[in-house]
Amino acid sequence: MAIHHGRGFASINYPIGMNLGGDPSQALVHSTPDGKFKVTLSSIDLGQGIKSVGRQLAAETLGVPVEDVFVDTADSDTGPHDMGSFASRGTHRMGNAIIRAATEARAQLLEAAAEELEVDASDLVTDGRGNIHVKGAPSRSITVEATATAAQFNQGRTLAGRGMFLVPLSEVDRDTGEMTPVSSFAHAALIIDLTVDDETGEVEVQHINSAYEVGRALNPRLVEQQLIGGAWMGVSHALYETTEPYYPDRSHGPIDFNHYLQPGPGDAVPHHISVLERPAPDAPFGGKGPGEMCANPVLPAIANAVFNAVGVECDSLPITPEKVLRGIRANGGARPQGRPGA
């Protein structure tokens, strides 16, 4: 019996969103009479943080405090059209739509304030703290709340905006058919350190080191949390989760998450993350978002690390102890590949 150490590497570039039909997203922004703003989306928050990021993007564009913005993703039947929460498209597609809707709503807000202050709307600025004032003359001001109240009760004006984002269609080479269907890519590189027990076949992840290029980290804490959680989703897919051999017959399969095999909090290991910020020109304030890129490189990195540790190539998931033992026996024993400098 021996414990073998392995290291695996994987890198990816991940296309943001879908490639056909412009991948449209719409957003609506409107003000309540007390100067709060609601962003209406049909892109559901699955835990990836689209509500938090949407609030930030709308508040920044409107020029109001983030605590005065709320995001509603309640109903795709009555909300604006959106293609869905998948393909890592939330920040890029919905973010662009939110900015466009908020820009239109901001123009309405400044028009209403201009009427109250008897100035031209182009002479007004917001301070991000709930006030609107004349450029160079902060004493001539009105609050966003007072503006919203006046707009709806005195002026009969709606402070609202609509926004839609479409990916520009790519030109197509008439001779070759070559095109560029994806407007934005995210990138990642990841190293997994693990051990393999050649008597039991058990694989135990020891450490993760990763680097992610996300455009711009609009909410650094959310980015970090998504990267850590996504990595453990990848570990779970690589080593634990499966419905085989029962699928589609589940009569002897797991019936709930108490029986479904997956890692728990006690299985978490140190994970060092480097976030590389290279703002994307077509992304909202440069941010593309981590999305599915969090989990994708983990699976091949673990497979590579297992091969590095014992020389077993696994071409199906999950990499179970049984598969590892079968591979070791087929090879006539563990065959560590060694590591440079080890």
CSV table of N, CA and C in Angstrom, one decimal, residues 18 20-28 40-44 72-73 75-86 89-90 93-98 101 162-166:
chain,number,residue,atom,x,y,z
A,18,MET,N,-24.7,32.5,-25.9
A,18,MET,CA,-25.0,31.7,-27.1
A,18,MET,C,-24.5,32.4,-28.4
A,20,LEU,N,-26.1,32.1,-31.6
A,20,LEU,CA,-27.0,32.3,-32.7
A,20,LEU,C,-28.1,33.3,-32.3
A,21,GLY,N,-28.7,33.9,-33.3
A,21,GLY,CA,-29.9,34.8,-33.1
A,21,GLY,C,-29.7,36.0,-32.2
A,22,GLY,N,-28.4,36.4,-32.0
A,22,GLY,CA,-28.2,37.6,-31.2
A,22,GLY,C,-28.3,37.5,-29.8
A,23,ASP,N,-28.8,36.3,-29.3
A,23,ASP,CA,-28.9,36.1,-27.8
A,23,ASP,C,-29.5,37.2,-27.0
A,24,PRO,N,-30.7,37.7,-27.4
A,24,PRO,CA,-31.2,38.9,-26.8
A,24,PRO,C,-31.6,38.9,-25.3
A,25,SER,N,-31.4,40.0,-24.7
A,25,SER,CA,-31.9,40.2,-23.3
A,25,SER,C,-32.5,41.6,-23.2
A,26,GLN,N,-33.6,41.6,-22.4
A,26,GLN,CA,-34.3,42.9,-22.2
A,26,GLN,C,-34.3,43.2,-20.7
A,27,ALA,N,-34.4,44.5,-20.4
A,27,ALA,CA,-34.5,44.9,-19.0
A,27,ALA,C,-35.4,46.2,-18.9
A,28,LEU,N,-36.2,46.3,-17.9
A,28,LEU,CA,-37.0,47.5,-17.6
A,28,LEU,C,-36.6,48.1,-16.3
A,40,THR,N,-36.5,45.3,-13.6
A,40,THR,CA,-37.3,44.1,-13.8
A,40,THR,C,-36.6,43.2,-14.9
A,41,LEU,N,-36.3,42.0,-14.5
A,41,LEU,CA,-35.6,41.1,-15.4
A,41,LEU,C,-36.4,39.7,-15.5
A,42,SER,N,-36.0,38.9,-16.5
A,42,SER,CA,-36.5,37.6,-16.5
A,42,SER,C,-35.4,36.6,-16.5
A,43,SER,N,-34.2,37.1,-16.2
A,43,SER,CA,-33.0,36.2,-16.0
A,43,SER,C,-33.0,35.9,-14.5
A,44,ILE,N,-33.2,34.6,-14.1
A,44,ILE,CA,-33.4,34.3,-12.7
A,44,ILE,C,-32.0,34.2,-12.0
A,72,ASP,N,-36.1,42.8,-9.6
A,72,ASP,CA,-37.2,41.8,-9.5
A,72,ASP,C,-37.1,40.8,-10.7
A,73,THR,N,-36.9,39.5,-10.3
A,73,THR,CA,-36.8,38.5,-11.3
A,73,THR,C,-37.9,37.5,-11.1
A,75,ASP,N,-41.1,36.8,-12.5
A,75,ASP,CA,-42.0,36.1,-13.4
A,75,ASP,C,-41.6,36.3,-14.8
A,76,SER,N,-41.2,35.3,-15.5
A,76,SER,CA,-40.8,35.4,-16.9
A,76,SER,C,-42.0,35.5,-17.8
A,77,ASP,N,-43.2,35.3,-17.3
A,77,ASP,CA,-44.4,35.5,-18.2
A,77,ASP,C,-44.7,36.9,-18.3
A,78,THR,N,-44.5,37.7,-17.3
A,78,THR,CA,-44.9,39.1,-17.3
A,78,THR,C,-43.7,40.0,-17.4
A,79,GLY,N,-42.5,39.5,-17.2
A,79,GLY,CA,-41.3,40.3,-17.3
A,79,GLY,C,-40.8,40.5,-18.7
A,80,PRO,N,-39.8,41.3,-18.9
A,80,PRO,CA,-39.2,41.5,-20.3
A,80,PRO,C,-38.6,40.2,-20.8
A,81,HIS,N,-38.5,40.0,-22.1
A,81,HIS,CA,-37.9,38.8,-22.7
A,81,HIS,C,-36.5,38.6,-22.3
A,82,ASP,N,-36.1,37.4,-22.0
A,82,ASP,CA,-34.7,37.0,-21.8
A,82,ASP,C,-34.5,35.6,-22.2
A,83,MET,N,-33.3,35.3,-22.8
A,83,MET,CA,-33.1,33.9,-23.2
A,83,MET,C,-32.9,32.9,-22.1
A,84,GLY,N,-32.5,33.4,-20.9
A,84,GLY,CA,-32.4,32.5,-19.7
A,84,GLY,C,-31.1,32.6,-19.0
A,85,SER,N,-31.0,31.9,-17.8
A,85,SER,CA,-29.9,31.9,-16.9
A,85,SER,C,-29.0,30.7,-17.3
A,86,PHE,N,-28.2,30.8,-18.3
A,86,PHE,CA,-27.3,29.7,-18.7
A,86,PHE,C,-26.2,30.3,-19.5
A,89,ARG,N,-24.1,33.8,-19.3
A,89,ARG,CA,-24.5,35.0,-20.1
A,89,ARG,C,-25.0,36.2,-19.2
A,90,GLY,N,-25.3,35.9,-17.9
A,90,GLY,CA,-26.0,36.8,-17.1
A,90,GLY,C,-25.4,38.2,-17.0
A,93,ARG,N,-24.9,39.8,-20.9
A,93,ARG,CA,-26.1,40.1,-21.7
A,93,ARG,C,-27.0,40.9,-20.9
A,94,MET,N,-27.4,40.5,-19.6
A,94,MET,CA,-28.3,41.2,-18.8
A,94,MET,C,-27.7,42.6,-18.4
A,95,GLY,N,-26.4,42.5,-18.1
A,95,GLY,CA,-25.8,43.8,-17.6
A,95,GLY,C,-25.9,44.9,-18.7
A,96,ASN,N,-25.6,44.5,-19.9
A,96,ASN,CA,-25.7,45.5,-21.0
A,96,ASN,C,-27.1,46.0,-21.2
A,97,ALA,N,-28.1,45.1,-21.0
A,97,ALA,CA,-29.5,45.5,-21.1
A,97,ALA,C,-29.9,46.5,-20.0
A,98,ILE,N,-29.4,46.1,-18.8
A,98,ILE,CA,-29.7,47.0,-17.6
A,98,ILE,C,-29.2,48.4,-17.8
A,101,ALA,N,-31.3,50.3,-20.2
A,101,ALA,CA,-32.6,50.7,-19.6
A,101,ALA,C,-32.4,51.8,-18.6
A,162,ARG,N,-36.3,51.4,-21.0
A,162,ARG,CA,-36.3,50.0,-21.6
A,162,ARG,C,-35.0,49.8,-22.2
A,163,GLY,N,-34.4,48.6,-22.0
A,163,GLY,CA,-33.2,48.3,-22.7
A,163,GLY,C,-33.1,47.0,-23.2
A,164,MET,N,-32.5,46.8,-24.4
A,164,MET,CA,-32.3,45.5,-25.0
A,164,MET,C,-30.9,45.4,-25.5
A,165,PHE,N,-30.3,44.2,-25.4
A,165,PHE,CA,-29.0,44.0,-25.9
A,165,PHE,C,-29.0,42.8,-26.8
A,166,LEU,N,-28.3,43.0,-28.0
A,166,LEU,CA,-28.1,41.9,-28.9
A,166,LEU,C,-26.7,41.8,-29.3
